Amino acid sequence: RNMGEVRNKLALQNIFTATYWPNALPRVKKTSIEYTLINNTLFLPIDQRLTAYNVEKIAESVLDLINN
């Protein structure tokens, strides 16, 4: 899946994911592991501020995107 598409669909559900190292893209080769990590890693907003219910809802949303 296209991570940009996944991020956008999650954002429509008020699940906002972080994007790390976008300024590194011009400096790395498209065939490098760095390029792959920047473009294909989904950083989910999971931390101590969330309840178990919140985490479950995020997980359900991600699973729905994967399975559909």
PDB file of N, CA and C in Angstrom:
ATOM      1  N   ARG A   1       0.823  -1.200   0.000  1.00  0.00           N
ATOM      2  CA  ARG A   1       0.000   0.000   0.000  1.00  0.00           C
ATOM      3  C   ARG A   1       0.860   1.254   0.000  1.00  0.00           C
ATOM      4  N   ASN A   2       0.310   2.300  -0.539  1.00  0.00           N
ATOM      5  CA  ASN A   2       0.941   3.608  -0.525  1.00  0.00           C
ATOM      6  C   ASN A   2       0.768   4.212   0.867  1.00  0.00           C
ATOM      7  N   MET A   3       1.876   4.516   1.552  1.00  0.00           N
ATOM      8  CA  MET A   3       1.793   5.035   2.920  1.00  0.00           C
ATOM      9  C   MET A   3       1.100   6.384   2.973  1.00  0.00           C
ATOM     10  N   GLY A   4       1.261   7.194   1.946  1.00  0.00           N
ATOM     11  CA  GLY A   4       0.558   8.477   1.912  1.00  0.00           C
ATOM     12  C   GLY A   4      -0.940   8.273   1.921  1.00  0.00           C
ATOM     13  N   GLU A   5      -1.400   7.300   1.161  1.00  0.00           N
ATOM     14  CA  GLU A   5      -2.826   6.970   1.119  1.00  0.00           C
ATOM     15  C   GLU A   5      -3.303   6.472   2.482  1.00  0.00           C
ATOM     16  N   VAL A   6      -2.520   5.618   3.101  1.00  0.00           N
ATOM     17  CA  VAL A   6      -2.875   5.086   4.421  1.00  0.00           C
ATOM     18  C   VAL A   6      -2.924   6.224   5.434  1.00  0.00           C
ATOM     19  N   ARG A   7      -1.919   7.089   5.426  1.00  0.00           N
ATOM     20  CA  ARG A   7      -1.904   8.224   6.356  1.00  0.00           C
ATOM     21  C   ARG A   7      -3.133   9.115   6.160  1.00  0.00           C
ATOM     22  N   ASN A   8      -3.477   9.377   4.902  1.00  0.00           N
ATOM     23  CA  ASN A   8      -4.642  10.220   4.614  1.00  0.00           C
ATOM     24  C   ASN A   8      -5.932   9.581   5.109  1.00  0.00           C
ATOM     25  N   LYS A   9      -6.081   8.288   4.892  1.00  0.00           N
ATOM     26  CA  LYS A   9      -7.293   7.598   5.336  1.00  0.00           C
ATOM     27  C   LYS A   9      -7.383   7.568   6.860  1.00  0.00           C
ATOM     28  N   LEU A  10      -6.248   7.402   7.523  1.00  0.00           N
ATOM     29  CA  LEU A  10      -6.253   7.446   8.988  1.00  0.00           C
ATOM     30  C   LEU A  10      -6.573   8.863   9.476  1.00  0.00           C
ATOM     31  N   ALA A  11      -6.035   9.863   8.807  1.00  0.00           N
ATOM     32  CA  ALA A  11      -6.303  11.249   9.201  1.00  0.00           C
ATOM     33  C   ALA A  11      -7.789  11.575   9.091  1.00  0.00           C
ATOM     34  N   LEU A  12      -8.466  10.990   8.112  1.00  0.00           N
ATOM     35  CA  LEU A  12      -9.910  11.191   7.984  1.00  0.00           C
ATOM     36  C   LEU A  12     -10.660  10.653   9.198  1.00  0.00           C
ATOM     37  N   GLN A  13     -10.014   9.752   9.926  1.00  0.00           N
ATOM     38  CA  GLN A  13     -10.594   9.179  11.142  1.00  0.00           C
ATOM     39  C   GLN A  13      -9.993   9.829  12.395  1.00  0.00           C
ATOM     40  N   ASN A  14      -9.341  10.973  12.200  1.00  0.00           N
ATOM     41  CA  ASN A  14      -8.678  11.707  13.293  1.00  0.00           C
ATOM     42  C   ASN A  14      -7.561  10.907  13.954  1.00  0.00           C
ATOM     43  N   ILE A  15      -6.894  10.085  13.163  1.00  0.00           N
ATOM     44  CA  ILE A  15      -5.706   9.363  13.615  1.00  0.00           C
ATOM     45  C   ILE A  15      -4.541   9.947  12.818  1.00  0.00           C
ATOM     46  N   PHE A  16      -3.732  10.739  13.484  1.00  0.00           N
ATOM     47  CA  PHE A  16      -2.667  11.457  12.800  1.00  0.00           C
ATOM     48  C   PHE A  16      -1.325  10.798  13.081  1.00  0.00           C
ATOM     49  N   THR A  17      -0.646  10.417  12.013  1.00  0.00           N
ATOM     50  CA  THR A  17       0.631   9.725  12.124  1.00  0.00           C
ATOM     51  C   THR A  17       1.773  10.706  11.867  1.00  0.00           C
ATOM     52  N   ALA A  18       2.876  10.468  12.517  1.00  0.00           N
ATOM     53  CA  ALA A  18       4.052  11.320  12.333  1.00  0.00           C
ATOM     54  C   ALA A  18       4.811  10.902  11.080  1.00  0.00           C
ATOM     55  N   THR A  19       5.481  11.860  10.482  1.00  0.00           N
ATOM     56  CA  THR A  19       6.385  11.591   9.368  1.00  0.00           C
ATOM     57  C   THR A  19       7.764  12.069   9.803  1.00  0.00           C
ATOM     58  N   TYR A  20       8.708  11.172   9.806  1.00  0.00           N
ATOM     59  CA  TYR A  20      10.057  11.509  10.250  1.00  0.00           C
ATOM     60  C   TYR A  20      11.021  11.573   9.072  1.00  0.00           C
ATOM     61  N   TRP A  21      11.970  12.432   9.164  1.00  0.00           N
ATOM     62  CA  TRP A  21      13.098  12.583   8.237  1.00  0.00           C
ATOM     63  C   TRP A  21      12.730  12.952   6.799  1.00  0.00           C
ATOM     64  N   PRO A  22      11.674  13.701   6.536  1.00  0.00           N
ATOM     65  CA  PRO A  22      11.364  14.036   5.140  1.00  0.00           C
ATOM     66  C   PRO A  22      12.450  14.887   4.491  1.00  0.00           C
ATOM     67  N   ASN A  23      13.179  15.654   5.301  1.00  0.00           N
ATOM     68  CA  ASN A  23      14.248  16.484   4.736  1.00  0.00           C
ATOM     69  C   ASN A  23      15.447  15.654   4.282  1.00  0.00           C
ATOM     70  N   ALA A  24      15.498  14.393   4.658  1.00  0.00           N
ATOM     71  CA  ALA A  24      16.596  13.523   4.236  1.00  0.00           C
ATOM     72  C   ALA A  24      16.372  12.954   2.834  1.00  0.00           C
ATOM     73  N   LEU A  25      15.141  12.952   2.362  1.00  0.00           N
ATOM     74  CA  LEU A  25      14.839  12.325   1.067  1.00  0.00           C
ATOM     75  C   LEU A  25      15.712  12.820  -0.086  1.00  0.00           C
ATOM     76  N   PRO A  26      15.953  14.120  -0.222  1.00  0.00           N
ATOM     77  CA  PRO A  26      16.792  14.561  -1.339  1.00  0.00           C
ATOM     78  C   PRO A  26      18.234  14.063  -1.259  1.00  0.00           C
ATOM     79  N   ARG A  27      18.658  13.628  -0.068  1.00  0.00           N
ATOM     80  CA  ARG A  27      20.058  13.231   0.119  1.00  0.00           C
ATOM     81  C   ARG A  27      20.291  11.731   0.034  1.00  0.00           C
ATOM     82  N   VAL A  28      19.221  10.942  -0.029  1.00  0.00           N
ATOM     83  CA  VAL A  28      19.406   9.490  -0.050  1.00  0.00           C
ATOM     84  C   VAL A  28      18.970   8.910  -1.388  1.00  0.00           C
ATOM     85  N   LYS A  29      19.585   7.793  -1.738  1.00  0.00           N
ATOM     86  CA  LYS A  29      19.238   7.117  -2.990  1.00  0.00           C
ATOM     87  C   LYS A  29      17.902   6.397  -2.840  1.00  0.00           C
ATOM     88  N   LYS A  30      17.148   6.336  -3.929  1.00  0.00           N
ATOM     89  CA  LYS A  30      15.845   5.666  -3.898  1.00  0.00           C
ATOM     90  C   LYS A  30      15.962   4.178  -3.605  1.00  0.00           C
ATOM     91  N   THR A  31      17.131   3.623  -3.790  1.00  0.00           N
ATOM     92  CA  THR A  31      17.337   2.193  -3.532  1.00  0.00           C
ATOM     93  C   THR A  31      17.857   1.927  -2.123  1.00  0.00           C
ATOM     94  N   SER A  32      18.024   2.970  -1.323  1.00  0.00           N
ATOM     95  CA  SER A  32      18.611   2.800   0.010  1.00  0.00           C
ATOM     96  C   SER A  32      17.570   2.392   1.047  1.00  0.00           C
ATOM     97  N   ILE A  33      18.054   1.801   2.125  1.00  0.00           N
ATOM     98  CA  ILE A  33      17.177   1.427   3.234  1.00  0.00           C
ATOM     99  C   ILE A  33      16.583   2.677   3.873  1.00  0.00           C
ATOM    100  N   GLU A  34      17.332   3.764   3.883  1.00  0.00           N
ATOM    101  CA  GLU A  34      16.834   5.008   4.462  1.00  0.00           C
ATOM    102  C   GLU A  34      15.608   5.506   3.704  1.00  0.00           C
ATOM    103  N   TYR A  35      15.672   5.470   2.396  1.00  0.00           N
ATOM    104  CA  TYR A  35      14.547   5.897   1.559  1.00  0.00           C
ATOM    105  C   TYR A  35      13.329   5.016   1.827  1.00  0.00           C
ATOM    106  N   THR A  36      13.562   3.720   1.910  1.00  0.00           N
ATOM    107  CA  THR A  36      12.475   2.776   2.180  1.00  0.00           C
ATOM    108  C   THR A  36      11.845   3.045   3.538  1.00  0.00           C
ATOM    109  N   LEU A  37      12.659   3.255   4.560  1.00  0.00           N
ATOM    110  CA  LEU A  37      12.128   3.523   5.897  1.00  0.00           C
ATOM    111  C   LEU A  37      11.321   4.819   5.942  1.00  0.00           C
ATOM    112  N   ILE A  38      11.826   5.860   5.313  1.00  0.00           N
ATOM    113  CA  ILE A  38      11.131   7.147   5.319  1.00  0.00           C
ATOM    114  C   ILE A  38       9.764   7.024   4.652  1.00  0.00           C
ATOM    115  N   ASN A  39       9.694   6.306   3.562  1.00  0.00           N
ATOM    116  CA  ASN A  39       8.465   6.241   2.774  1.00  0.00           C
ATOM    117  C   ASN A  39       7.512   5.116   3.142  1.00  0.00           C
ATOM    118  N   ASN A  40       7.990   4.096   3.823  1.00  0.00           N
ATOM    119  CA  ASN A  40       7.147   2.917   4.034  1.00  0.00           C
ATOM    120  C   ASN A  40       6.901   2.541   5.483  1.00  0.00           C
ATOM    121  N   THR A  41       7.311   3.393   6.407  1.00  0.00           N
ATOM    122  CA  THR A  41       7.072   3.100   7.814  1.00  0.00           C
ATOM    123  C   THR A  41       5.882   3.919   8.292  1.00  0.00           C
ATOM    124  N   LEU A  42       4.975   3.258   8.974  1.00  0.00           N
ATOM    125  CA  LEU A  42       3.802   3.933   9.520  1.00  0.00           C
ATOM    126  C   LEU A  42       4.012   4.105  11.021  1.00  0.00           C
ATOM    127  N   PHE A  43       4.179   5.343  11.447  1.00  0.00           N
ATOM    128  CA  PHE A  43       4.406   5.639  12.858  1.00  0.00           C
ATOM    129  C   PHE A  43       3.071   5.958  13.513  1.00  0.00           C
ATOM    130  N   LEU A  44       2.583   5.011  14.288  1.00  0.00           N
ATOM    131  CA  LEU A  44       1.275   5.160  14.917  1.00  0.00           C
ATOM    132  C   LEU A  44       1.375   5.984  16.197  1.00  0.00           C
ATOM    133  N   PRO A  45       0.336   6.762  16.498  1.00  0.00           N
ATOM    134  CA  PRO A  45       0.349   7.623  17.683  1.00  0.00           C
ATOM    135  C   PRO A  45      -0.040   6.858  18.948  1.00  0.00           C
ATOM    136  N   ILE A  46       0.844   5.988  19.397  1.00  0.00           N
ATOM    137  CA  ILE A  46       0.574   5.171  20.579  1.00  0.00           C
ATOM    138  C   ILE A  46       1.521   5.613  21.694  1.00  0.00           C
ATOM    139  N   ASP A  47       0.959   6.104  22.783  1.00  0.00           N
ATOM    140  CA  ASP A  47       1.777   6.457  23.944  1.00  0.00           C
ATOM    141  C   ASP A  47       0.932   6.435  25.209  1.00  0.00           C
ATOM    142  N   GLN A  48       1.521   6.871  26.312  1.00  0.00           N
ATOM    143  CA  GLN A  48       0.893   6.760  27.626  1.00  0.00           C
ATOM    144  C   GLN A  48      -0.367   7.608  27.781  1.00  0.00           C
ATOM    145  N   ARG A  49      -0.610   8.539  26.896  1.00  0.00           N
ATOM    146  CA  ARG A  49      -1.798   9.391  27.010  1.00  0.00           C
ATOM    147  C   ARG A  49      -3.077   8.689  26.563  1.00  0.00           C
ATOM    148  N   LEU A  50      -2.930   7.596  25.829  1.00  0.00           N
ATOM    149  CA  LEU A  50      -4.097   6.906  25.283  1.00  0.00           C
ATOM    150  C   LEU A  50      -4.640   5.865  26.244  1.00  0.00           C
ATOM    151  N   THR A  51      -5.925   5.666  26.143  1.00  0.00           N
ATOM    152  CA  THR A  51      -6.559   4.591  26.911  1.00  0.00           C
ATOM    153  C   THR A  51      -6.505   3.315  26.088  1.00  0.00           C
ATOM    154  N   ALA A  52      -6.813   2.210  26.719  1.00  0.00           N
ATOM    155  CA  ALA A  52      -6.869   0.931  25.998  1.00  0.00           C
ATOM    156  C   ALA A  52      -7.902   1.014  24.882  1.00  0.00           C
ATOM    157  N   TYR A  53      -8.994   1.706  25.125  1.00  0.00           N
ATOM    158  CA  TYR A  53     -10.041   1.877  24.106  1.00  0.00           C
ATOM    159  C   TYR A  53      -9.484   2.615  22.890  1.00  0.00           C
ATOM    160  N   ASN A  54      -8.736   3.704  23.121  1.00  0.00           N
ATOM    161  CA  ASN A  54      -8.139   4.460  22.018  1.00  0.00           C
ATOM    162  C   ASN A  54      -7.203   3.594  21.188  1.00  0.00           C
ATOM    163  N   VAL A  55      -6.363   2.817  21.856  1.00  0.00           N
ATOM    164  CA  VAL A  55      -5.410   1.950  21.162  1.00  0.00           C
ATOM    165  C   VAL A  55      -6.161   0.903  20.347  1.00  0.00           C
ATOM    166  N   GLU A  56      -7.218   0.356  20.914  1.00  0.00           N
ATOM    167  CA  GLU A  56      -8.015  -0.641  20.196  1.00  0.00           C
ATOM    168  C   GLU A  56      -8.645  -0.031  18.945  1.00  0.00           C
ATOM    169  N   LYS A  57      -9.150   1.179  19.039  1.00  0.00           N
ATOM    170  CA  LYS A  57      -9.756   1.850  17.884  1.00  0.00           C
ATOM    171  C   LYS A  57      -8.712   2.106  16.789  1.00  0.00           C
ATOM    172  N   ILE A  58      -7.527   2.525  17.180  1.00  0.00           N
ATOM    173  CA  ILE A  58      -6.461   2.734  16.198  1.00  0.00           C
ATOM    174  C   ILE A  58      -6.110   1.413  15.526  1.00  0.00           C
ATOM    175  N   ALA A  59      -5.967   0.361  16.314  1.00  0.00           N
ATOM    176  CA  ALA A  59      -5.640  -0.960  15.763  1.00  0.00           C
ATOM    177  C   ALA A  59      -6.723  -1.428  14.804  1.00  0.00           C
ATOM    178  N   GLU A  60      -7.979  -1.243  15.161  1.00  0.00           N
ATOM    179  CA  GLU A  60      -9.084  -1.639  14.280  1.00  0.00           C
ATOM    180  C   GLU A  60      -9.041  -0.867  12.968  1.00  0.00           C
ATOM    181  N   SER A  61      -8.759   0.417  13.040  1.00  0.00           N
ATOM    182  CA  SER A  61      -8.682   1.232  11.827  1.00  0.00           C
ATOM    183  C   SER A  61      -7.560   0.772  10.911  1.00  0.00           C
ATOM    184  N   VAL A  62      -6.406   0.477  11.492  1.00  0.00           N
ATOM    185  CA  VAL A  62      -5.271   0.008  10.693  1.00  0.00           C
ATOM    186  C   VAL A  62      -5.595  -1.349  10.071  1.00  0.00           C
ATOM    187  N   LEU A  63      -6.170  -2.245  10.850  1.00  0.00           N
ATOM    188  CA  LEU A  63      -6.538  -3.566  10.320  1.00  0.00           C
ATOM    189  C   LEU A  63      -7.559  -3.448   9.199  1.00  0.00           C
ATOM    190  N   ASP A  64      -8.526  -2.555   9.340  1.00  0.00           N
ATOM    191  CA  ASP A  64      -9.507  -2.342   8.270  1.00  0.00           C
ATOM    192  C   ASP A  64      -8.823  -1.901   6.984  1.00  0.00           C
ATOM    193  N   LEU A  65      -7.838  -1.010   7.102  1.00  0.00           N
ATOM    194  CA  LEU A  65      -7.118  -0.555   5.910  1.00  0.00           C
ATOM    195  C   LEU A  65      -6.311  -1.683   5.279  1.00  0.00           C
ATOM    196  N   ILE A  66      -5.724  -2.521   6.109  1.00  0.00           N
ATOM    197  CA  ILE A  66      -4.920  -3.633   5.598  1.00  0.00           C
ATOM    198  C   ILE A  66      -5.797  -4.663   4.896  1.00  0.00           C
ATOM    199  N   ASN A  67      -6.932  -4.943   5.490  1.00  0.00           N
ATOM    200  CA  ASN A  67      -7.789  -6.016   4.987  1.00  0.00           C
ATOM    201  C   ASN A  67      -8.735  -5.596   3.874  1.00  0.00           C
ATOM    202  N   ASN A  68      -8.870  -4.312   3.624  1.00  0.00           N
ATOM    203  CA  ASN A  68      -9.824  -3.863   2.590  1.00  0.00           C
ATOM    204  C   ASN A  68      -9.162  -3.104   1.491  1.00  0.00           C
TER     205      ASN A  68
END
